[in-house]
Short mmCIF file of C-alpha atoms and ligand atoms in Angstrom, two decimals:
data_model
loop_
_atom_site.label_atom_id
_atom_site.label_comp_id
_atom_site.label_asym_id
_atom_site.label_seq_id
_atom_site.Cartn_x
_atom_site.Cartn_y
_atom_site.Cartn_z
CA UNK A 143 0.00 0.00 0.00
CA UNK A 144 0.74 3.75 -0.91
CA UNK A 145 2.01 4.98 2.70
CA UNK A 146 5.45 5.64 3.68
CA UNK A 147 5.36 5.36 6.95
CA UNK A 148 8.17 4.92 9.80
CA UNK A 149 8.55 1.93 12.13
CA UNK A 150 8.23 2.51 15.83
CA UNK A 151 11.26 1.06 16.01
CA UNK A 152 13.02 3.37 13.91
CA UNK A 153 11.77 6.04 16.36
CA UNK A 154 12.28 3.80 19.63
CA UNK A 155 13.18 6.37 21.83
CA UNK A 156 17.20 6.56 23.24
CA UNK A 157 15.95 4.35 26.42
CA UNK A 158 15.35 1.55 23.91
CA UNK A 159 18.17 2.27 21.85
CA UNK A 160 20.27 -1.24 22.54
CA UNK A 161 16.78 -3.42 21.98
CA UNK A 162 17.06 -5.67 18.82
CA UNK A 163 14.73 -5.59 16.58
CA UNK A 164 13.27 -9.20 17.19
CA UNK A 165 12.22 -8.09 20.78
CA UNK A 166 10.92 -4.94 19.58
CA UNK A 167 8.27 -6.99 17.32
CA UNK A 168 7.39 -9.01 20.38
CA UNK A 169 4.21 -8.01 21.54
CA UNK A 170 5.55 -10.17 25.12
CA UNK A 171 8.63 -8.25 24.97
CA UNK A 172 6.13 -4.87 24.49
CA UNK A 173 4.00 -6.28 27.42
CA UNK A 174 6.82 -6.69 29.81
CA UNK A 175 8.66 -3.48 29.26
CA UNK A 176 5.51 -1.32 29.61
CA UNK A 177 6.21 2.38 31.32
CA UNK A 178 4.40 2.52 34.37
CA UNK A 179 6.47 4.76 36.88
CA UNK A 180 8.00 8.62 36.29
CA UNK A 181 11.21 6.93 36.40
CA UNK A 182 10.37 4.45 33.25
CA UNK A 183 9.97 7.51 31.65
CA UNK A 184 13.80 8.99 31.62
CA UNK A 185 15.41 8.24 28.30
CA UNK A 186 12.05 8.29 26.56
CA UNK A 187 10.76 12.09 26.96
CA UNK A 188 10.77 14.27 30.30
CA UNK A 189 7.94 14.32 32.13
CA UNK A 190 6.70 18.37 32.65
CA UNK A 191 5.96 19.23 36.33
CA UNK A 192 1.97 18.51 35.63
CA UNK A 193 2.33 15.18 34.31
CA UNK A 194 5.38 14.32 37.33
CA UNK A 195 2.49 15.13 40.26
CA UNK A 196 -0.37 13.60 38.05
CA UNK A 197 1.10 10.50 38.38
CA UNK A 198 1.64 10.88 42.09
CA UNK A 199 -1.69 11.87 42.94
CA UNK A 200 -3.70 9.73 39.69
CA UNK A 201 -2.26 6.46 39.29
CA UNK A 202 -3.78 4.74 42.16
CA UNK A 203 -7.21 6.03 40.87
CA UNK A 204 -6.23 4.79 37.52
CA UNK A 205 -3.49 2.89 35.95
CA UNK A 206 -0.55 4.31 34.33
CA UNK A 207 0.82 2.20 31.26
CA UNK A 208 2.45 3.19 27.98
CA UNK A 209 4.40 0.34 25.73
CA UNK A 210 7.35 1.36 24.21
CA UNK A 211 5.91 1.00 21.01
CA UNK A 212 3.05 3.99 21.64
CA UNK A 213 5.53 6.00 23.80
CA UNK A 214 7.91 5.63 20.06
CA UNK A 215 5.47 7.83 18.69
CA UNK A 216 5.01 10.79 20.98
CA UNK A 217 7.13 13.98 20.30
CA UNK A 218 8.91 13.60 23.36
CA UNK A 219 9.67 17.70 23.40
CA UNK A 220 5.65 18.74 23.08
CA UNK A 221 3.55 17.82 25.78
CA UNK A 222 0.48 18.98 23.76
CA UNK A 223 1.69 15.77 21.33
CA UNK A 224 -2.00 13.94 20.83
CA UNK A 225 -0.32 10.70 21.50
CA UNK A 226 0.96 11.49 24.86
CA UNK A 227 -2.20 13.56 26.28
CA UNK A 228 -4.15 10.16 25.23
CA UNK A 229 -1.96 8.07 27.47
CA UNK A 230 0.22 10.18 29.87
CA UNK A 231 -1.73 11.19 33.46
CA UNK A 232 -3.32 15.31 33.62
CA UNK A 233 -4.20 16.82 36.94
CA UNK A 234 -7.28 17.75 35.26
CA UNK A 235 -8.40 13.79 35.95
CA UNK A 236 -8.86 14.63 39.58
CA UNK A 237 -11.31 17.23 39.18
CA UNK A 238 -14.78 16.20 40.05
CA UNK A 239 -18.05 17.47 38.29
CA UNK A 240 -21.51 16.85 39.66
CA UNK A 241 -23.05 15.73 36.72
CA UNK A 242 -20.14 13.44 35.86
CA UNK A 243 -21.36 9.39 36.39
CA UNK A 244 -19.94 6.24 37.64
CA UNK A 245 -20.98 4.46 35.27
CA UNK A 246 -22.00 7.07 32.42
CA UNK A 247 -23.52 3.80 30.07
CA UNK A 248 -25.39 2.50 32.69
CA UNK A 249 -23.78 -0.58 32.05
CA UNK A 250 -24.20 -2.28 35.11
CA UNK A 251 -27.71 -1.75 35.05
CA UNK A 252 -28.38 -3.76 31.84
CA UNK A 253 -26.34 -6.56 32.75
CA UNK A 254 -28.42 -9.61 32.90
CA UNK A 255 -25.80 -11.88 34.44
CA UNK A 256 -22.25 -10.43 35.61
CA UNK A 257 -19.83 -9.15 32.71
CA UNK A 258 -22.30 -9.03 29.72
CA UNK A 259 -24.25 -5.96 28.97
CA UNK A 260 -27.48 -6.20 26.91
CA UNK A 261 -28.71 -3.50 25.76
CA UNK A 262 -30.60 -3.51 22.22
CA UNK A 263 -32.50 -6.45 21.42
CA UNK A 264 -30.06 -7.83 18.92
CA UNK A 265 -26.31 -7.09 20.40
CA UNK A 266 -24.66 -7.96 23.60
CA UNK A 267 -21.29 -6.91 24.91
CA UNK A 268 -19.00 -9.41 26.36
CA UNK A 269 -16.81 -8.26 28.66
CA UNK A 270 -13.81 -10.25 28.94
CA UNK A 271 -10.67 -8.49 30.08
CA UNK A 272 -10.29 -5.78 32.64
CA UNK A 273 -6.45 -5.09 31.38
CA UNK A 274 -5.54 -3.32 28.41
CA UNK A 275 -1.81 -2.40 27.13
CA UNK A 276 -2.29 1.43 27.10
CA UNK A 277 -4.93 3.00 29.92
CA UNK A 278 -5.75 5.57 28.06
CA UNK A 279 -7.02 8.46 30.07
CA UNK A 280 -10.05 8.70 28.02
CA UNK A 281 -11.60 5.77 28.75
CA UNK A 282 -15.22 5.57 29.22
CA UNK A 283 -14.93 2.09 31.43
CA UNK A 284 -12.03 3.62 33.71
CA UNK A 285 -13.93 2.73 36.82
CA UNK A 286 -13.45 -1.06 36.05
CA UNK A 287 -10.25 -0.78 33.37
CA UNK A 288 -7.02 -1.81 34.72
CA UNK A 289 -9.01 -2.62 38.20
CA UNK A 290 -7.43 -6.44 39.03
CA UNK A 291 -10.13 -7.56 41.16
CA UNK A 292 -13.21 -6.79 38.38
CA UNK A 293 -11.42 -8.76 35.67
CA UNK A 294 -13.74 -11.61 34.13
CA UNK A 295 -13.19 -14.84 35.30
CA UNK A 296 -13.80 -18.33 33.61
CA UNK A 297 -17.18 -19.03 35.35
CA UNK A 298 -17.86 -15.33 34.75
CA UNK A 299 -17.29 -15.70 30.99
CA UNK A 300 -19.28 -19.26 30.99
CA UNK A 301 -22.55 -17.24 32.47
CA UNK A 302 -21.98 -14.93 29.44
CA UNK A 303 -22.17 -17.44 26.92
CA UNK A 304 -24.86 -19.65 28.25
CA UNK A 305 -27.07 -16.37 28.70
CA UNK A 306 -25.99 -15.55 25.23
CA UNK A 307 -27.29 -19.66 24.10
CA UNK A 308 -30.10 -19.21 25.90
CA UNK A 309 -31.60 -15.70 24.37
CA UNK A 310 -32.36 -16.29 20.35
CA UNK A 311 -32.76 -12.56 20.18
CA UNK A 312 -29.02 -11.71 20.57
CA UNK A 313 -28.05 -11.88 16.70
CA UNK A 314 -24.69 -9.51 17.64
CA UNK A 315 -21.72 -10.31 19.96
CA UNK A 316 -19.47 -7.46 20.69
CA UNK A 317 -16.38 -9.06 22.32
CA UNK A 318 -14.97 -6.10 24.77
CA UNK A 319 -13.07 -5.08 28.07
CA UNK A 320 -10.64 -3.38 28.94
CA UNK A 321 -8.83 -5.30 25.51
CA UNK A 322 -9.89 -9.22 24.63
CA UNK A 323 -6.42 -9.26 22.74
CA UNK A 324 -5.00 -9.21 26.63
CA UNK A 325 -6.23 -12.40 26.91
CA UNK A 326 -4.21 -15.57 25.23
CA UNK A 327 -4.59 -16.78 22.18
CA UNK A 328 -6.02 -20.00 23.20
CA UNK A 329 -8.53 -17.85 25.27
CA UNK A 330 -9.98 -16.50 22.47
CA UNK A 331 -9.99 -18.88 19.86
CA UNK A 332 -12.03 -20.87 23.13
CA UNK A 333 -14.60 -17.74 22.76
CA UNK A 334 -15.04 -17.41 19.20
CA UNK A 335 -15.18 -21.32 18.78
CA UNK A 336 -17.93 -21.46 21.69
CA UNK A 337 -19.89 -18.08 19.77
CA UNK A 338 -19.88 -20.00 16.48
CA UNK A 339 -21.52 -22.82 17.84
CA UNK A 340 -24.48 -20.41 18.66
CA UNK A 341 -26.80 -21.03 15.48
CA UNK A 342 -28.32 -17.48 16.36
CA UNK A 343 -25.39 -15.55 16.58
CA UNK A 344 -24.64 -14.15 12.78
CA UNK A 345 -22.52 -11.04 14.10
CA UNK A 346 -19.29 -11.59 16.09
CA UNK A 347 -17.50 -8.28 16.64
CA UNK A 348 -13.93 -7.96 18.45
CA UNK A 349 -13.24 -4.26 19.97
CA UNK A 350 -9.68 -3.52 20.52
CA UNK A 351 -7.02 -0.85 20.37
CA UNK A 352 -4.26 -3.26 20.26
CA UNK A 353 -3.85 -1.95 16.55
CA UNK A 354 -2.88 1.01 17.93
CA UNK A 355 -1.19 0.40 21.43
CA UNK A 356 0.55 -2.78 20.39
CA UNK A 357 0.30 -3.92 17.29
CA UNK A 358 2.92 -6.36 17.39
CA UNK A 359 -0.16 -8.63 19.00
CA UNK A 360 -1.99 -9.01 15.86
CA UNK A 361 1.03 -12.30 15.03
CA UNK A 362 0.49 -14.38 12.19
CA UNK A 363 -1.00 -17.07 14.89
CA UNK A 364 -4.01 -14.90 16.37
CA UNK A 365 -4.67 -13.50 12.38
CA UNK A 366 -5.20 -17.53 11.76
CA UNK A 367 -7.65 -17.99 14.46
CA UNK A 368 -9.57 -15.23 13.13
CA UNK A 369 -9.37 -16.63 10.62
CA UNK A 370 -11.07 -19.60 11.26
CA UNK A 371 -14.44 -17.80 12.51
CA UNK A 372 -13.77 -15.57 9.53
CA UNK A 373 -15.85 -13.31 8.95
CA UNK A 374 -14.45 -11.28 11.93
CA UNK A 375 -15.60 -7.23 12.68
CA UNK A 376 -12.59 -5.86 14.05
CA UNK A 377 -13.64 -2.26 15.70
CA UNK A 378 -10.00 -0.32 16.22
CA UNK A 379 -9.59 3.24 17.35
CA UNK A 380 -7.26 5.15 16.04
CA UNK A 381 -7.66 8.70 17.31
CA UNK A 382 -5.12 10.72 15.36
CA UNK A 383 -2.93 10.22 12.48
CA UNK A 384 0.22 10.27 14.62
CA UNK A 385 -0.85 6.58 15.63
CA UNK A 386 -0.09 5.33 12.31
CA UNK A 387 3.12 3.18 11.86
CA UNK A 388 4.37 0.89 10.10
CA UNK A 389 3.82 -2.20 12.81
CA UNK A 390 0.13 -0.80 12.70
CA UNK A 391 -0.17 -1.13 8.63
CA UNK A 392 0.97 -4.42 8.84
CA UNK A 393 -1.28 -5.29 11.67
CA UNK A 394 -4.37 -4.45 9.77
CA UNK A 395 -3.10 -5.77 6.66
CA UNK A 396 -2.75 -9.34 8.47
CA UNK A 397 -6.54 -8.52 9.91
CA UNK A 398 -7.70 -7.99 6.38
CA UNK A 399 -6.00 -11.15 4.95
CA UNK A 400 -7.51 -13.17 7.85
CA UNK A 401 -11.24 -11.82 6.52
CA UNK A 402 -12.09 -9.34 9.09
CA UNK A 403 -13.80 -6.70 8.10
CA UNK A 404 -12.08 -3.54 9.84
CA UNK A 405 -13.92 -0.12 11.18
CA UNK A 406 -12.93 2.66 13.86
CA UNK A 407 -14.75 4.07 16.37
CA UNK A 408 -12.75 7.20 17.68
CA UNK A 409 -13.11 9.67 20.06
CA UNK A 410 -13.59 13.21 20.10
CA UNK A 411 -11.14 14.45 22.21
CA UNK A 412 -10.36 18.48 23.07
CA UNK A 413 -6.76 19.13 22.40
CA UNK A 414 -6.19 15.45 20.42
CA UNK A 415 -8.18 15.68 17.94
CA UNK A 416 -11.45 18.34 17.78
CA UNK A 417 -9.96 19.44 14.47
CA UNK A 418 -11.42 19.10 10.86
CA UNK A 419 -8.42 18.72 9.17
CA UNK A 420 -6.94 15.79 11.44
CA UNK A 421 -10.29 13.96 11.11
CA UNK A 422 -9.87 14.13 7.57
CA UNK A 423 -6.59 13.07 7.51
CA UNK A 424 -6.91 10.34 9.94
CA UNK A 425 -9.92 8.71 7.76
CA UNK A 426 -8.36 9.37 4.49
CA UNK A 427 -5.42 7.02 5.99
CA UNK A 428 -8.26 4.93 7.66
CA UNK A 429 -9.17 4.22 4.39
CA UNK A 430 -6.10 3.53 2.63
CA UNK A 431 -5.16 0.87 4.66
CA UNK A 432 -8.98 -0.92 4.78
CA UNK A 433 -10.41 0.06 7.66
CA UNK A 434 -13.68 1.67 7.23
CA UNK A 435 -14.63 5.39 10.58
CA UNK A 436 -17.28 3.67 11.92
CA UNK A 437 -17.65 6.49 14.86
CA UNK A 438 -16.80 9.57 15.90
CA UNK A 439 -18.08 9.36 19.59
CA UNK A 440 -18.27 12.17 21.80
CA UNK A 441 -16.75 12.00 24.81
CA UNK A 442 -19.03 11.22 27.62
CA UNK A 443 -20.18 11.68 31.00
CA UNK A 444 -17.53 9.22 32.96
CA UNK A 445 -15.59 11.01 35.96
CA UNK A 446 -12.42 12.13 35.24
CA UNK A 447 -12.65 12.79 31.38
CA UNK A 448 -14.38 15.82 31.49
CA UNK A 449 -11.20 18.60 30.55
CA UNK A 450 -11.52 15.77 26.78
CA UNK A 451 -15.13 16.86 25.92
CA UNK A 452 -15.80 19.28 23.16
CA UNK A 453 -18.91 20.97 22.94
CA UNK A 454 -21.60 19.01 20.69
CA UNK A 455 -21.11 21.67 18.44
CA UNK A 456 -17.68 20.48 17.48
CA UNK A 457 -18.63 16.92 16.27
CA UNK A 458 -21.66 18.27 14.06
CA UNK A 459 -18.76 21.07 12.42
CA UNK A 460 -16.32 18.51 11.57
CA UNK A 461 -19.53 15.86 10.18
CA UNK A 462 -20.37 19.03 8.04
CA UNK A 463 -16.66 19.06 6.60
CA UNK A 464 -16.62 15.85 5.79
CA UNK A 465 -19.28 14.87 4.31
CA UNK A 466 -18.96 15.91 0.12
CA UNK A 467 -15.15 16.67 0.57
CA UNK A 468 -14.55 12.96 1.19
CA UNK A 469 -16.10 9.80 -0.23
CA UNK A 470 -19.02 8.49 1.53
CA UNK A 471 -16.64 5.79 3.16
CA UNK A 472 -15.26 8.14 4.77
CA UNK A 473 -17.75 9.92 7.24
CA UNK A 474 -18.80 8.14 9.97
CA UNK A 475 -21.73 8.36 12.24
CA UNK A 476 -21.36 10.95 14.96
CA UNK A 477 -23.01 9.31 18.44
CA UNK A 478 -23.49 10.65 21.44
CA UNK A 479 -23.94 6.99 24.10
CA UNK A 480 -27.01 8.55 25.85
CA UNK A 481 -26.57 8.50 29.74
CA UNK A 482 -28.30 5.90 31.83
CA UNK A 483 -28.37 3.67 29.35
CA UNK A 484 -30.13 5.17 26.60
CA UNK A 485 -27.94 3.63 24.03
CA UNK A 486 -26.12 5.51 21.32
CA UNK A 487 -28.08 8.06 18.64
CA UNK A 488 -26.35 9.81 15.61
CA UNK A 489 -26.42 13.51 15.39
CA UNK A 490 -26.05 14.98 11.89
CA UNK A 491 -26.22 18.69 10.68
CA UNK A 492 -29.29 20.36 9.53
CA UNK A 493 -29.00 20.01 5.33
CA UNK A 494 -32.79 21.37 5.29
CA UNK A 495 -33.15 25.40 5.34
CA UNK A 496 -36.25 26.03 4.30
CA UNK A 497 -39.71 24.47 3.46
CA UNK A 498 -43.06 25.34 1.52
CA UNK A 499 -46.16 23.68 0.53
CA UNK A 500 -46.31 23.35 -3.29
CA UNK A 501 -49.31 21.31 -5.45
CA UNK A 502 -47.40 18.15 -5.14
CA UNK A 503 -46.60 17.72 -1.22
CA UNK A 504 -43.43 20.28 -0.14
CA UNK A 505 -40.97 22.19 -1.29
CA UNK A 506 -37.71 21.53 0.61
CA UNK A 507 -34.81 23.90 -0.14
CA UNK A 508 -31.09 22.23 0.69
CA UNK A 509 -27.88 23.45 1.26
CA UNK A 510 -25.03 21.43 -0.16
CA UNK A 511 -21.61 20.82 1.38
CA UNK A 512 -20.70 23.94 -0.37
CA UNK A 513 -23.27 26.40 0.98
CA UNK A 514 -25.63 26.23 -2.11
CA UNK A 515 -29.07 26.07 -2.06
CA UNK A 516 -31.38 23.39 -4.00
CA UNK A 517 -35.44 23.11 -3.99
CA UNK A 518 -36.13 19.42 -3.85
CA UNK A 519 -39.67 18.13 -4.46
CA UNK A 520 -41.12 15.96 -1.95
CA UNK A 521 -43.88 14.52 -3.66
CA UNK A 522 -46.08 12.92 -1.00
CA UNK A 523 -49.29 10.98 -2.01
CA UNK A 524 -50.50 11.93 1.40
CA UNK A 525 -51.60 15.85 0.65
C1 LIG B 12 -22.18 0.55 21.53
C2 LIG B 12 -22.84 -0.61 22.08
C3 LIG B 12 -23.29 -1.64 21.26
C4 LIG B 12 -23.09 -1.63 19.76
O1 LIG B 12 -23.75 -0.60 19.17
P1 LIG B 12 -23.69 -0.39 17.59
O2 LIG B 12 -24.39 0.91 17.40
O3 LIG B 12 -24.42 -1.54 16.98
O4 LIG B 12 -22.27 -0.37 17.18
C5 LIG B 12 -23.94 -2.69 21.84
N1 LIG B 12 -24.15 -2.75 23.17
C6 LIG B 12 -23.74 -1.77 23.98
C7 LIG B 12 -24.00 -1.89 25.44
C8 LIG B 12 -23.06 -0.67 23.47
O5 LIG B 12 -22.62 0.28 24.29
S1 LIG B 13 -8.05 0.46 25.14
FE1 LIG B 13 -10.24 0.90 25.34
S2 LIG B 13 -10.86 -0.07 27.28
FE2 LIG B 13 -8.61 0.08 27.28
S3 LIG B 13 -8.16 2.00 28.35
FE3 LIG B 13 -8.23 2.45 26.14
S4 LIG B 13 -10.36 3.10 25.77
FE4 LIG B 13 -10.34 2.03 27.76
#
């Protein structure tokens, strides 16, 4: 494919300088060497005097963890760099707001039996991993993410598929976490074997930002277990174009050849990415390498995430860029994941600005992407 794009490791940061090249592609080599403390930081970029006490004061509210891979590509001299404010601790996570939530999905509420949340009448969501190889300080779920004790456990999983046997309705799995590539490969092939079994379940969809964080997970091994259950909706989220590499073309290259069908569900995020121009980029390169913006989701209601959220505004300006300057393909669905469990709804701009009755039904007048105007005839039998 048409990208020139950098390794990570060609950017490995002077901390990693002496690491061959072999380890470097090991996502267990990635896994081990994670960055965790302010010290695991020297030789990789210094730490500015917000980020040194936000990991004092945050990291026992929620994890800190960076592989080397995603710390390769922050600027390690800007610490506005959308890679690092996705991943490195902000004092701003400690401020409280009353009308932030728990748990902003109500996700707890809908859960039928522990660890599976259903929702609509045709999905579920599988929980199946509380860990993930980057916390990033987004994160809806950060009340349960990188929390040990909440992690799924066999039996826990079991009462997730046998609910899932047991109720014909649920036409939709969406394997999630925290990451289900944190669990082994033997784990998962267990999962999606089990799932296929399931006469009534036509949709199997795996949600993870290894892609991304550490895409030296997606090995020739897992891409033949997908494989095997092919076809396979892989949901990835890139955020920004920075996050491309190398390692992460050929990580969804190997997704495509294994038959999964690849989307994105990003976030809106103040500061990372609430900018027309990066959206655009980021899906034009979305695109070129096969993976389809699913999402742009605004950030929502969860404690601690609040100094992310744009106004709603934001989202509907850059879905009114998009749309006519890129191909269809390329503009997702805007959602905003309704609080208290109201599930997700699309917000689009207003195309319509002006209507009048004519002979035939109504005459609506349209703008275009381009600020024109067109009368459209909506001839309706009804008048
Ligand atoms: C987002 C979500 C889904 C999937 O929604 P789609 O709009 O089909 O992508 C399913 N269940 C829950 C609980 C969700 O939050
Ligand atoms: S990978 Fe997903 S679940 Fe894990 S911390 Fe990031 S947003 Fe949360």
């Amino acid at each position: 494919m048409m990208d020139s794009l950098n390794t990570s490791y060609e950017r490995r940061p002077p901390r990693f300088h002496d690491v061959s090249h072999e380890d470097w592609q090991s996502w267990h080599w990635q896994h081990q060497n994670r960055l965790r403390r302010p010290g695991d930081f020297e030789g990789v970029l210094k730490l500015s005097q917000q980020e040194r006490s936000a990991f004092e004061d945050i990291s026992d509210r929620f994890r800190v963890a960076v592989t080397p891979h995603y710390a390769a590509l922050m600027d390690p001299d800007d610490t506005h760099c959308p890679v690092r404010r996705q991943a490195l601790p902000h004092p701003d996570e400690l401020l409280d707001h009353s009308f932030e939530l728990e748990d902003p999905l109500a996700e707890e509420e809908f859960m039928p039996v522990t660890g599976l949340t259903h929702r609509y009448p045709d999905r579920a969501l599988l929980y199946t991993s509380h860990h993930c190889p980057v916390y990033c300080r987004h994160c809806t779920r950060k009340r349960k993410v990188s929390n040990p004790t909440t992690a799924a456990s066999r039996d826990q999983l079991q009462a997730g598929l046998d609910y899932i046997k047991a109720t014909p309705a649920v036409r939709d799995v969406i394997i999630s976490g925290g990451d289900p590539l944190t669990l082994s490969d033997d784990r998962l092939g267990f999962i999606l074997s089990r799932l296929r079994e399931i006469p009534h379940v036509e949709v199997i969809r795996l949600g993870t930002r290894n892609p991304v964080t550490l895409p030296q997970r997606i090995t020739e091994d897992l891409a033949q277990i997908l494989k095997k259950h092919s076809p396979i909706y892989v949901h990835t989220h890139f955020n920004h174009p920075a996050e491309f590499c190398s390692e992460a073309a050929v990580a969804l290259e190997r997704l495509l050849a294994a038959g999964c069908v690849l989307g994105n569900q990003m976030v809106l995020l103040r500061g990372v990415n609430d900018d027309q121009e990066v959206i655009m980029t980021l899906n034009r390169r979305l695109l070129l390498h096969g993976c389809r913006p699913y999402y742009i989701l605004q950030c929502d209601m969860a404690r601690g995430i609040t100094h992310f959220r744009t106004p709603l505004r934001k989202g509907l300006e850059i879905m009114d860029h998009l749309r006519g300057r890129i191909g269809g393909m390329g503009v997702p669905d805007f959602v905003v994941d309704l609080p208290g469990g109201g599930g997700k709804i699309e917000l689009l701009p207003d195309y319509i600005v002006g209507k009048e009755p004519s002979e035939h039904g109504q005459v609506i007048r349209f703008r275009n992407f381009q600020g024109n105007e067109y009368a459209f005839v909506d001839v309706d039998p009804a008048n």
